XYZ file of C-alpha atoms in Angstrom:
760
model
C -1.980 5.582 -12.463
C -3.880 8.811 -11.646
C -7.070 7.267 -13.018
C -6.628 4.246 -10.739
C -6.172 6.373 -7.618
C -9.130 8.550 -8.602
C -11.294 5.447 -8.853
C -10.209 4.289 -5.392
C -11.027 7.689 -3.893
C -14.439 7.602 -5.567
C -15.105 4.171 -4.066
C -14.440 5.547 -0.595
C -17.299 8.003 -1.152
C -19.572 5.395 -2.718
C -19.266 3.181 0.386
C -19.960 5.636 3.239
C -19.512 4.453 6.774
C -22.570 4.958 8.911
C -23.842 3.973 12.330
C -27.328 4.243 13.740
C -27.370 6.147 16.984
C -29.056 4.336 19.834
C -29.401 4.808 23.557
C -26.901 3.007 25.778
C -23.201 2.288 25.393
C -21.140 0.405 22.837
C -20.395 -3.158 24.011
C -17.548 -4.742 22.106
C -14.904 -7.417 22.388
C -13.616 -10.653 20.885
C -14.736 -14.251 21.455
C -11.907 -16.815 21.737
C -11.572 -20.571 21.886
C -10.403 -21.265 25.469
C -8.088 -24.084 24.368
C -6.579 -22.779 21.131
C -6.657 -19.001 21.810
C -8.026 -18.515 18.285
C -11.068 -16.308 17.564
C -14.476 -17.988 17.313
C -16.192 -16.584 14.198
C -19.968 -16.309 13.799
C -20.795 -17.037 17.452
C -24.274 -15.998 18.634
C -24.635 -13.435 21.444
C -28.212 -13.702 22.757
C -29.366 -10.600 24.630
C -31.734 -12.090 27.204
C -33.899 -9.045 27.797
C -34.718 -8.410 24.127
C -34.084 -11.935 22.763
C -32.066 -10.289 20.000
C -29.082 -12.150 18.581
C -25.803 -10.518 17.612
C -23.284 -12.526 15.563
C -19.526 -12.159 15.873
C -17.622 -11.496 12.678
C -14.952 -13.563 10.904
C -12.294 -12.607 13.498
C -14.575 -13.258 16.478
C -15.280 -9.575 17.133
C -18.681 -8.210 18.179
C -19.986 -4.660 18.579
C -23.504 -3.530 19.521
C -25.326 -0.932 21.588
C -26.548 -2.086 24.999
C -26.257 -1.506 28.721
C -23.258 -2.061 30.979
C -23.453 -5.427 32.752
C -25.852 -6.583 30.046
C -26.855 -10.245 30.649
C -26.099 -12.310 27.544
C -25.690 -15.946 26.516
C -22.910 -16.925 24.081
C -23.494 -19.939 21.836
C -21.533 -21.486 18.959
C -21.567 -24.914 17.322
C -18.987 -27.148 18.979
C -18.759 -25.049 22.180
C -20.510 -25.094 25.548
C -22.911 -22.181 26.086
C -21.798 -19.419 28.427
C -23.952 -16.851 30.273
C -22.347 -13.720 31.666
C -22.688 -9.959 32.091
C -20.929 -7.920 29.411
C -18.651 -4.971 29.974
C -16.914 -2.754 27.449
C -13.911 -4.328 25.707
C -14.808 -7.767 27.083
C -12.794 -10.797 25.931
C -14.843 -13.990 26.141
C -13.440 -17.532 26.180
C -15.652 -20.480 25.159
C -14.868 -24.067 26.137
C -15.093 -26.697 23.368
C -17.739 -29.344 23.982
C -16.463 -32.655 25.340
C -19.813 -34.434 25.531
C -22.793 -34.832 23.229
C -25.246 -31.952 23.749
C -28.760 -31.431 22.508
C -29.215 -29.185 19.514
C -29.697 -25.527 20.401
C -32.460 -23.827 18.406
C -32.372 -20.034 18.239
C -35.684 -18.407 17.448
C -34.703 -14.811 18.094
C -34.225 -12.304 15.322
C -30.589 -12.487 14.158
C -28.497 -9.479 13.207
C -26.287 -11.524 10.864
C -24.057 -9.106 9.039
C -21.300 -11.725 9.324
C -23.263 -14.050 7.019
C -21.656 -12.105 4.174
C -18.150 -13.102 5.231
C -18.881 -16.737 5.885
C -16.784 -19.125 3.803
C -18.295 -21.622 1.410
C -17.160 -24.289 3.857
C -15.583 -24.148 7.312
C -13.638 -27.314 8.160
C -12.596 -28.141 11.716
C -10.031 -30.718 12.806
C -12.560 -32.205 15.239
C -14.812 -32.911 12.256
C -12.027 -34.685 10.364
C -10.935 -36.850 13.288
C -14.204 -38.771 13.101
C -13.669 -39.733 9.445
C -11.499 -42.383 7.740
C -7.840 -41.404 7.559
C -5.478 -42.416 4.779
C -2.520 -44.254 6.351
C -3.420 -42.724 9.705
C -3.052 -39.088 8.596
C -5.786 -36.494 9.143
C -5.515 -34.322 6.031
C -7.401 -31.072 5.499
C -6.710 -31.124 1.734
C -8.350 -34.527 1.291
C -11.522 -33.110 2.860
C -11.373 -30.006 0.675
C -11.323 -32.292 -2.366
C -14.713 -33.664 -1.271
C -16.519 -30.306 -1.220
C -19.058 -29.267 -3.842
C -17.508 -27.462 -6.800
C -14.102 -29.076 -6.156
C -12.486 -31.839 -8.213
C -9.179 -33.702 -8.293
C -7.297 -35.371 -11.121
C -6.578 -38.594 -9.218
C -6.165 -40.095 -5.796
C -2.713 -39.688 -4.324
C -2.612 -36.003 -5.241
C -2.826 -32.892 -3.045
C -3.885 -30.615 -5.897
C -7.513 -29.581 -6.325
C -9.497 -27.726 -8.979
C -12.362 -25.336 -8.255
C -15.179 -24.399 -10.621
C -13.293 -24.941 -13.850
C -10.047 -23.351 -12.691
C -6.615 -24.959 -12.634
C -4.762 -25.916 -9.448
C -2.490 -22.851 -9.518
C -5.575 -20.625 -9.320
C -6.169 -21.537 -5.653
C -4.759 -19.229 -2.978
C -3.644 -21.471 -0.102
C -2.743 -19.705 3.146
C -1.369 -20.781 6.517
C -2.295 -18.002 8.957
C -2.278 -15.608 6.022
C 1.086 -16.735 4.575
C 0.881 -18.112 0.996
C 1.939 -21.742 0.514
C 3.200 -22.482 -3.005
C 3.329 -26.294 -2.744
C 1.072 -28.281 -0.412
C 2.268 -31.834 -1.071
C 4.345 -34.289 0.911
C 5.350 -37.635 -0.643
C 4.391 -36.488 -4.179
C 0.882 -35.597 -3.005
C -0.034 -38.599 -0.849
C -0.558 -36.221 2.090
C -0.367 -32.451 2.481
C 1.991 -30.153 4.380
C -0.711 -29.285 6.943
C 0.040 -31.034 10.237
C -3.366 -31.578 11.911
C -1.907 -30.907 15.366
C -1.272 -27.239 14.524
C -4.595 -26.497 12.796
C -7.670 -25.048 14.487
C -9.880 -24.737 11.386
C -9.793 -23.967 7.674
C -12.104 -21.811 5.547
C -12.727 -22.523 1.864
C -14.075 -19.712 -0.354
C -15.133 -20.528 -3.926
C -17.588 -17.664 -4.384
C -18.267 -14.345 -2.693
C -14.542 -14.029 -1.952
C -13.890 -11.001 0.318
C -11.747 -8.158 -1.019
C -8.923 -8.939 1.418
C -8.001 -11.948 -0.756
C -6.448 -11.636 -4.194
C -3.787 -12.816 -6.660
C -5.673 -16.045 -7.540
C -8.746 -16.670 -9.694
C -10.716 -19.604 -8.325
C -10.666 -20.103 -4.563
C -9.094 -19.333 -1.198
C -8.181 -21.955 1.411
C -7.421 -20.071 4.630
C -5.914 -22.499 7.183
C -5.729 -21.164 10.746
C -3.421 -22.562 13.411
C -3.918 -23.174 17.112
C -2.177 -20.479 19.165
C 0.145 -21.343 22.083
C -1.700 -21.756 25.402
C -1.032 -18.851 27.778
C -2.494 -20.707 30.771
C -1.220 -24.281 30.867
C 1.168 -26.858 29.444
C -0.344 -29.035 26.685
C 0.991 -31.875 24.596
C -0.571 -33.961 21.857
C 0.530 -36.206 19.038
C -0.010 -39.464 17.231
C 1.666 -42.622 15.995
C 0.577 -43.898 12.595
C 1.655 -46.279 9.876
C 3.152 -43.521 7.720
C 4.443 -40.937 10.209
C 4.445 -39.810 13.828
C 3.927 -36.324 15.193
C 4.241 -34.362 18.427
C 3.019 -30.921 19.467
C 4.020 -29.175 22.706
C 2.765 -25.822 24.039
C 3.775 -24.154 27.289
C 3.448 -20.737 28.945
C 6.697 -18.958 29.773
C 5.031 -16.091 31.649
C 1.482 -17.044 32.508
C -1.161 -14.994 30.669
C 1.628 -13.053 28.913
C 4.062 -15.223 26.962
C 3.817 -18.754 25.538
C 5.571 -20.888 22.927
C 4.696 -24.028 21.000
C 6.577 -26.450 18.766
C 5.219 -29.124 16.456
C 7.220 -31.785 14.595
C 6.311 -34.580 12.190
C 8.375 -37.175 10.322
C 7.674 -40.164 8.134
C 9.647 -43.388 8.553
C 9.139 -45.290 5.304
C 12.854 -44.861 4.580
C 13.845 -46.332 7.950
C 11.812 -49.496 7.304
C 13.198 -49.778 3.777
C 16.791 -49.634 4.993
C 16.238 -52.284 7.675
C 13.523 -54.564 6.278
C 13.325 -53.928 2.534
C 14.820 -56.205 -0.145
C 18.369 -55.349 -1.298
C 17.191 -53.684 -4.536
C 14.840 -51.405 -2.574
C 17.262 -50.317 0.143
C 18.686 -47.590 -2.104
C 15.226 -46.308 -3.074
C 13.724 -44.304 -0.270
C 11.506 -41.313 0.357
C 10.727 -39.395 3.503
C 9.417 -36.043 4.702
C 9.677 -33.946 7.827
C 8.241 -30.631 8.946
C 8.587 -28.297 11.921
C 6.297 -25.484 13.042
C 7.051 -23.116 15.911
C 5.130 -20.209 17.458
C 5.660 -17.482 20.035
C 2.653 -15.603 21.426
C 3.149 -12.458 23.519
C 0.204 -10.591 25.056
C 1.545 -7.403 26.686
C -1.982 -6.052 27.381
C -5.564 -7.253 27.087
C -5.804 -5.301 23.833
C -2.556 -6.384 22.160
C -1.132 -9.632 20.830
C 2.189 -10.187 19.073
C 2.507 -13.482 17.236
C 5.562 -15.037 15.578
C 5.473 -18.281 13.577
C 7.894 -20.236 11.405
C 7.445 -23.376 9.285
C 10.047 -25.602 7.651
C 9.141 -28.648 5.537
C 11.297 -30.882 3.361
C 10.837 -33.987 1.180
C 13.659 -36.180 -0.081
C 13.469 -38.948 -2.692
C 16.469 -40.997 -3.819
C 16.393 -43.775 -6.413
C 18.590 -46.856 -6.741
C 20.803 -44.988 -9.240
C 21.183 -42.003 -6.852
C 18.762 -39.983 -8.942
C 17.360 -37.599 -6.316
C 14.573 -35.072 -5.813
C 14.134 -32.719 -2.895
C 11.588 -29.979 -2.349
C 10.132 -27.954 0.486
C 8.507 -24.807 1.877
C 9.794 -22.275 4.364
C 7.343 -19.788 5.921
C 7.784 -17.043 8.492
C 5.505 -14.340 9.893
C 5.330 -11.785 12.683
C 2.084 -9.919 13.324
C 0.635 -7.442 15.798
C -3.056 -7.348 16.706
C -4.655 -4.444 18.559
C -8.265 -4.054 19.641
C -9.577 -0.531 20.281
C -12.413 0.335 22.670
C -14.477 1.780 19.841
C -14.907 -1.544 18.010
C -11.834 -1.188 15.795
C -9.563 -4.163 15.242
C -6.115 -3.664 13.673
C -3.757 -6.334 12.379
C -0.369 -5.578 10.813
C 2.801 -7.506 10.101
C 5.287 -8.997 7.670
C 5.599 -12.517 6.275
C 7.854 -14.488 3.958
C 7.222 -17.618 1.897
C 9.693 -19.672 -0.120
C 9.384 -22.864 -2.151
C 12.391 -24.585 -3.694
C 12.980 -27.703 -5.760
C 16.188 -29.514 -6.598
C 16.917 -32.533 -8.809
C 20.327 -34.106 -9.418
C 21.953 -37.230 -10.840
C 25.530 -37.475 -9.535
C 26.103 -41.211 -10.072
C 26.725 -41.219 -13.859
C 29.603 -38.852 -14.811
C 28.267 -38.482 -18.361
C 24.756 -37.585 -17.197
C 25.617 -35.750 -13.975
C 23.577 -32.556 -13.636
C 21.873 -30.328 -11.086
C 18.509 -28.659 -11.750
C 17.165 -26.036 -9.328
C 14.195 -23.700 -9.239
C 12.782 -21.424 -6.577
C 10.079 -18.869 -5.836
C 9.920 -16.535 -2.841
C 7.632 -13.753 -1.664
C 7.955 -11.165 1.111
C 4.838 -9.231 2.098
C 3.975 -6.289 4.347
C 0.321 -6.033 5.358
C -2.036 -3.990 7.482
C -5.795 -4.319 7.929
C -8.371 -2.315 9.872
C -11.798 -3.742 10.787
C -14.453 -1.366 12.105
C -17.688 -2.828 13.476
C -20.938 -0.849 13.819
C -24.404 -1.880 14.946
C -25.698 -2.573 11.432
C -22.643 -2.208 9.244
C -18.929 -2.914 9.164
C -15.929 -1.607 7.265
C -12.707 -3.350 6.328
C -9.739 -1.470 4.828
C -6.298 -2.889 4.149
C -3.076 -2.737 2.160
C -0.735 -5.507 1.064
C 2.658 -4.775 -0.496
C 4.966 -7.549 -1.619
C 8.211 -8.311 -3.422
C 8.687 -11.643 -5.250
C 11.668 -13.375 -6.839
C 11.305 -16.227 -9.360
C 14.110 -18.530 -10.442
C 12.333 -20.843 -12.940
C 15.287 -23.106 -13.643
C 19.050 -23.380 -13.479
C 20.697 -26.464 -15.005
C 24.405 -27.074 -14.511
C 26.745 -30.048 -15.084
C 28.306 -31.459 -11.903
C 30.979 -33.512 -13.673
C 33.680 -32.551 -16.154
C 32.486 -35.441 -18.363
C 28.815 -34.499 -18.239
C 26.967 -34.150 -21.557
C 24.713 -31.484 -20.046
C 25.388 -27.867 -20.894
C 24.785 -25.099 -18.419
C 21.776 -22.918 -19.114
C 19.581 -20.664 -17.015
C 16.009 -19.611 -17.621
C 15.499 -15.868 -17.103
C 14.928 -14.801 -13.512
C 12.067 -12.469 -12.633
C 11.520 -9.856 -9.940
C 8.271 -8.054 -9.242
C 6.476 -5.844 -6.741
C 2.742 -5.622 -6.166
C 0.698 -3.104 -4.173
C -2.879 -4.090 -3.335
C -5.141 -1.683 -1.403
C -8.661 -2.940 -0.724
C -11.873 -1.834 0.936
C -15.077 -3.684 1.764
C -18.236 -2.459 3.459
C -21.169 -4.485 4.747
C -24.714 -3.254 5.338
C -27.941 -4.671 6.711
C -31.515 -3.517 6.155
C -34.025 -5.806 7.883
C -33.839 -9.072 5.892
C -31.304 -7.842 3.298
C -27.520 -7.970 3.703
C -25.106 -6.483 1.192
C -21.322 -6.478 0.980
C -19.556 -4.395 -1.646
C -15.823 -4.162 -2.046
C -12.993 -3.576 -4.439
C -9.357 -4.616 -4.561
C -6.785 -2.811 -6.671
C -3.525 -4.222 -7.962
C -0.478 -2.284 -9.111
C 1.837 -4.978 -10.439
C 5.372 -4.131 -11.599
C 7.921 -6.322 -13.321
C 11.209 -4.795 -12.127
C 14.915 -5.174 -12.809
C 17.414 -6.645 -12.980
C 16.242 -7.770 -16.402
C 17.585 -8.381 -19.878
C 15.177 -9.365 -22.626
C 16.387 -12.739 -23.993
C 14.652 -12.059 -27.337
C 16.334 -8.707 -27.884
C 19.343 -8.535 -30.217
C 20.637 -5.468 -28.416
C 21.906 -5.112 -24.868
C 18.943 -3.748 -22.927
C 19.959 -4.549 -19.365
C 17.735 -2.872 -16.775
C 19.139 -2.166 -13.324
C 17.821 -3.398 -9.981
C 14.352 -2.188 -8.905
C 13.798 -0.183 -12.106
C 10.272 -0.856 -13.501
C 10.225 -2.858 -16.739
C 6.487 -3.243 -17.306
C 3.379 -2.339 -15.280
C -0.098 -3.851 -15.019
C -3.085 -2.218 -13.263
C -6.323 -3.912 -12.308
C -9.480 -3.356 -10.251
C -11.354 -6.339 -8.797
C -14.910 -5.455 -7.669
C -16.839 -7.843 -5.399
C -20.575 -7.959 -4.627
C -22.267 -10.323 -2.172
C -26.050 -9.965 -1.706
C -28.251 -12.008 0.659
C -32.026 -11.837 1.022
C -34.032 -13.785 3.623
C -37.738 -13.866 2.664
C -38.316 -16.307 5.558
C -36.476 -17.182 8.763
C -34.981 -20.420 7.399
C -34.460 -19.404 3.754
C -31.514 -17.432 2.365
C -31.297 -16.373 -1.285
C -27.922 -15.069 -2.446
C -26.121 -13.580 -5.433
C -22.375 -12.999 -5.763
C -20.275 -11.288 -8.395
C -16.494 -11.236 -8.338
C -13.734 -10.272 -10.703
C -10.410 -11.859 -9.839
C -6.881 -11.116 -10.985
C -3.800 -13.368 -11.041
C -0.387 -12.051 -12.117
C 1.437 -15.375 -11.551
C 1.380 -18.604 -13.562
C 2.306 -22.202 -12.854
C 3.931 -23.894 -15.836
C 3.125 -27.612 -15.693
C 4.507 -30.548 -17.658
C 1.655 -33.022 -17.528
C -1.803 -33.518 -16.093
C -0.614 -34.679 -12.651
C 0.836 -31.643 -10.836
C 4.179 -32.544 -9.258
C 6.357 -30.517 -6.877
C 8.732 -29.468 -9.641
C 6.179 -27.422 -11.544
C 7.522 -23.928 -12.195
C 6.076 -20.579 -11.114
C 6.701 -17.422 -13.148
C 5.123 -13.948 -12.939
C 3.525 -11.889 -15.637
C 5.791 -9.683 -17.742
C 5.596 -7.946 -21.109
C 5.052 -11.206 -23.052
C 2.820 -12.967 -20.501
C -0.306 -11.107 -19.423
C -2.007 -11.600 -16.030
C -4.970 -13.969 -15.846
C -8.432 -12.593 -15.035
C -11.748 -14.235 -14.180
C -15.320 -13.046 -13.849
C -17.673 -15.293 -11.873
C -21.392 -14.989 -11.142
C -23.128 -17.218 -8.591
C -26.794 -17.471 -7.612
C -28.180 -19.865 -5.037
C -30.328 -20.610 -2.014
C -29.853 -22.115 1.424
C -32.779 -23.721 3.253
C -32.535 -24.771 6.883
C -34.556 -27.897 7.597
C -35.650 -29.277 10.948
C -33.362 -31.421 13.137
C -30.146 -29.745 12.024
C -30.413 -30.351 8.274
C -29.467 -27.687 5.731
C -29.832 -27.782 1.946
C -27.763 -25.518 -0.289
C -28.095 -25.240 -4.081
C -26.156 -22.855 -6.279
C -25.168 -22.380 -9.904
C -22.167 -20.548 -11.314
C -20.637 -19.300 -14.527
C -16.985 -18.334 -14.849
C -15.146 -16.693 -17.758
C -11.343 -16.681 -17.576
C -8.988 -14.753 -19.832
C -5.248 -15.149 -20.468
C -5.127 -18.670 -19.019
C -1.804 -20.336 -19.880
C -0.948 -23.602 -21.603
C 1.988 -25.027 -23.545
C 1.638 -24.905 -27.322
C 1.257 -28.079 -29.360
C 4.567 -29.979 -29.658
C 6.304 -27.684 -27.160
C 9.744 -28.792 -25.962
C 9.426 -28.659 -22.162
C 12.724 -30.293 -21.140
C 16.062 -28.503 -21.492
C 14.570 -25.567 -23.396
C 16.136 -22.202 -22.386
C 13.298 -20.356 -24.171
C 10.561 -22.422 -22.530
C 8.453 -19.420 -21.598
C 7.961 -18.499 -25.251
C 6.236 -21.842 -25.886
C 3.419 -20.759 -23.570
C 0.156 -19.668 -25.183
C -2.740 -17.757 -23.627
C -6.463 -17.812 -24.273
C -9.899 -18.168 -22.689
C -11.220 -20.625 -20.147
C -14.812 -21.462 -19.236
C -16.442 -23.030 -16.202
C -20.121 -23.565 -15.483
C -22.102 -25.842 -13.234
C -24.668 -26.602 -10.557
C -23.823 -27.637 -6.997
C -26.030 -29.168 -4.307
C -25.136 -29.913 -0.702
C -27.183 -31.507 2.087
C -25.625 -31.184 5.565
C -26.459 -32.380 9.064
C -24.430 -30.586 11.725
C -25.974 -31.691 15.041
C -26.972 -34.860 16.829
C -25.265 -38.228 16.982
C -25.319 -38.526 13.192
C -23.423 -35.827 11.305
C -22.498 -35.695 7.666
C -22.768 -34.143 4.246
C -23.704 -35.149 0.705
C -22.204 -33.027 -2.092
C -23.098 -33.304 -5.762
C -21.589 -31.220 -8.564
C -22.363 -31.076 -12.253
C -19.819 -28.872 -13.998
C -17.903 -28.445 -17.243
C -14.472 -26.969 -17.840
C -12.931 -26.087 -21.214
C -10.305 -23.916 -22.884
C -9.901 -22.139 -26.225
C -6.284 -21.093 -26.862
C -4.680 -20.180 -30.149
C -1.791 -22.570 -30.828
C -3.203 -25.284 -28.568
C -5.325 -28.089 -30.017
C -5.163 -26.264 -33.374
C -7.080 -23.369 -31.818
C -10.175 -25.505 -31.204
C -12.023 -25.688 -27.881
C -10.994 -28.668 -25.733
C -11.818 -30.192 -22.360
C -9.385 -29.632 -19.527
C -7.751 -32.595 -17.796
C -9.941 -31.901 -14.730
C -13.262 -31.724 -16.621
C -15.258 -34.314 -14.663
C -18.977 -33.631 -15.277
C -20.433 -35.632 -12.374
C -18.946 -35.672 -8.874
C -20.676 -37.151 -5.824
C -19.034 -37.093 -2.389
C -20.503 -38.296 0.893
C -19.113 -38.298 4.406
C -20.766 -39.198 7.687
C -19.920 -39.922 11.315
C -22.037 -41.537 14.019
C -21.300 -41.304 17.735
C -22.758 -44.294 19.616
C -21.515 -43.072 23.004
C -18.531 -41.128 24.417
C -16.287 -44.153 23.739
C -17.234 -45.340 20.256
C -17.818 -43.577 16.942
C -17.708 -44.669 13.319
C -17.183 -42.804 10.062
C -17.441 -43.348 6.323
C -16.629 -41.499 3.118
C -17.682 -42.341 -0.421
C -16.388 -40.640 -3.557
C -17.546 -40.906 -7.164
C -16.356 -38.901 -10.159
C -16.657 -39.163 -13.920
C -13.464 -40.262 -15.619
C -10.988 -37.502 -16.319
C -9.715 -36.655 -19.830
C -6.147 -37.374 -20.866
C -4.177 -37.218 -24.102
C -3.237 -40.484 -25.849
C -1.861 -41.152 -29.340
C -4.163 -42.662 -31.954
C -1.381 -43.884 -34.221
C 2.248 -43.480 -35.339
C 4.058 -41.863 -38.242
C 7.622 -41.819 -39.581
C 9.736 -38.651 -39.596
C 13.416 -38.732 -40.678
C 13.657 -42.352 -39.712
C 12.030 -41.901 -36.299
C 8.702 -43.451 -35.279
C 6.602 -40.769 -33.583
C 3.205 -40.826 -31.882
C 0.310 -39.030 -33.563
C -2.017 -37.082 -31.242
C -5.277 -36.094 -32.969
C -6.343 -33.570 -30.300
C -5.821 -32.475 -26.699
C -7.435 -34.699 -24.024
C -8.969 -37.061 -26.573
C -9.447 -40.033 -24.214
C -11.635 -40.321 -21.095
C -10.429 -42.603 -18.336
C -12.828 -44.911 -16.417
C -14.990 -43.471 -13.652
C -13.517 -43.183 -10.165
C -15.209 -44.430 -6.991
C -14.031 -45.505 -3.537
C -15.433 -46.297 -0.075
C -13.475 -45.718 3.144
C -14.561 -46.780 6.655
C -13.308 -46.008 10.152
C -13.965 -46.719 13.835
C -12.608 -44.686 16.765
C -12.370 -45.802 20.390
C -11.780 -43.447 23.323
C -11.155 -45.087 26.720
C -13.489 -44.245 29.604
C -10.507 -42.934 31.532
C -10.549 -39.876 29.236
C -13.418 -38.436 31.299
C -11.495 -38.681 34.587
C -7.981 -37.634 33.650
C -6.344 -34.819 31.787
C -4.440 -37.315 29.636
C -6.722 -38.378 26.785
C -6.107 -40.936 24.063
C -7.867 -42.653 21.163
C -7.382 -45.515 18.735
C -8.571 -45.153 15.136
C -8.933 -48.022 12.695
C -9.386 -46.976 9.052
C -9.974 -49.100 5.964
C -9.001 -47.293 2.768
C -10.592 -48.482 -0.507
C -12.805 -50.980 1.322
C -13.966 -52.986 -1.717
C -10.519 -52.846 -3.379
C -11.512 -50.800 -6.401
C -8.779 -50.463 -9.051
C -8.900 -46.743 -9.784
C -6.711 -45.770 -12.703
C -3.966 -43.313 -11.724
C -2.550 -42.743 -15.212
C -2.304 -44.372 -18.630
C 0.409 -43.899 -21.250
C 1.591 -45.297 -24.593
C 4.415 -47.843 -24.510
C 5.622 -51.067 -26.155
C 5.503 -54.683 -25.084
C 8.502 -57.038 -25.258
C 7.871 -57.769 -28.927
C 7.874 -54.060 -29.797
C 4.112 -53.824 -30.345
C 2.431 -50.601 -29.171
C 0.392 -50.955 -25.973
C -1.210 -48.696 -23.399
C 0.126 -49.238 -19.898
C -2.063 -48.517 -16.888
C -0.936 -47.658 -13.364
C -3.031 -48.158 -10.231
C -1.969 -46.855 -6.836
C -3.699 -48.077 -3.701
C -5.486 -51.384 -2.984
C -7.532 -51.992 0.192
C -5.403 -50.686 3.078
C -6.275 -51.047 6.785
C -4.352 -48.766 9.191
C -4.334 -48.268 12.956
C -3.448 -44.926 14.555
C -2.893 -43.991 18.190
C -3.531 -40.371 19.193
C -2.966 -38.732 22.562
C -3.456 -35.360 24.221
C -2.359 -33.982 27.572
């Protein structure tokens, strides 16, 4: 412990804070979106007299030395330019563009320290609304799955896999609150209601020190804040679900609230219009999201948010699943005159799953599991003219209930058993400093983790009573995660970069199959299950090309240790000692990614290609031999584009191709004590056919949108345009004569959908 603290103190001296003294005064403030009240990151502040360009940071803050009433022009992609005279502690509001503008070319010398904090991909809702929508739903996760370095196991799934890592190695946040399960309807769509989102940032390399507890990536989804100035309402009616979002000021410029609701209605149609055998099989989801924003002064904001989401599935035999997330957060933001931005608060996240079968008295049971996390956080950002400093602390308590099975009938054949419950605390201080010297930018940071498995606890393998009381430490893990992000610009339009990161993950998702489902189980590290670690190195280059084109190429190598997998022939159902069938070993990811983007003009789009490999070597799995993971898809090509003919009409298209994914199938059968059992020669021994699909869309906006505050649009989407049969899963079975066969399941044929969206 003393060694860890000594290292942290040493780091504080290694990364000294400095500022270059200049004549004039410090001009600072934050740039906001005028409609969503969310910060605008990486906006350009053009100082007219010097033609210098300052760039706001990831939270929209800027800080530079100038003169009072300095004349500047503010520009950012997707916003109308604004010219004004700056004062100290000036809050600036930019209006989103409503018409097609010419591309703005900046030729001034940029002071782009914020380049170091830029995500691998920033995704806006406006960008997604121009693209094909599955069953009328704009889904941020579906777009994430199309980015370079990202793969998925199948369509109809909300899970994604980044640079050779598993799906549980992605940190998914909603305004900084972790989300444990992102799927609605078994993964058909995600929990992210598009009406509440402003933008989302995806990091798969160069991850800032403020993020931790996962190995592979960070998806940071940011919501639209309540409007302090005016009443707004928007929503949509689709084939799958309808949604409504309302925001209104209570005290103008001081206090505002918003509420967003969404519900599917497949179950309602089934009950009224479905055949008799289907009227007892139904599934539906609903979610609610509410916010309160209070701004007591120009320098302070207090924000409260709460989310509740629930899915329910019931079969004809009353076999039922239900699962859902509950999130809550309150935060305080304060901006100091000296360019210091402080954010502190507390949040809570819970995911629970329940399965029961009450209809058959002999098989009546209830299975429940749950994970919850409560976190305190504080973060200080300090901006200087050519450097910045970020310091923070996160402290959390988590409770894991992996599984409780109980009979719900006196005649039930099920016996009651409970998997061990786990409690842990984690303390994570971090620091990151950014520097700039002419055409070189450098960010260096470190994140520490003090992870404690705490009581109550009783070792299920111990023959003696070793009960440990509440909050008493059982086992400790310590870890340091250094981060380096280096950029060099030998020319104005060329950026060469190198990143190094060491990540740490003290939680594990125990899965029962290659298709992640909502009833996968989370457990933390303890004495017999070590935390996962990963070291990743990335090198690459970004070249800006004329007319808004940008080419990005990068390569990566990732080494993971203590990755988890079930042992060969593990009993995963009804096993009270399930955790001891988990084995740990090494994982490997390597690849090359290329992305060509066009971000301005009538035609916008992106082409992403990834060549990557993912494998594991774990003692006790696949006889200790190296094997491909179920998400090892060497070639992935994704394309999306949108074209705006005029203010009324636009079209969009997406195309996806991926090599077939590996799966495990038996190669024969053998007899054991009179039973016929499948023989599996090795893990993931069969490769499914390649996946490809084309989706098209057209969007119409009435001319009346330009004259009235009420705006509407109609979107027609065609999913799987050429009706490709993409294999969802394959498994061994028997035909009617008892002969062994492989059965194949396909999900979605060609599906046209029409969606109506409105905004007021």
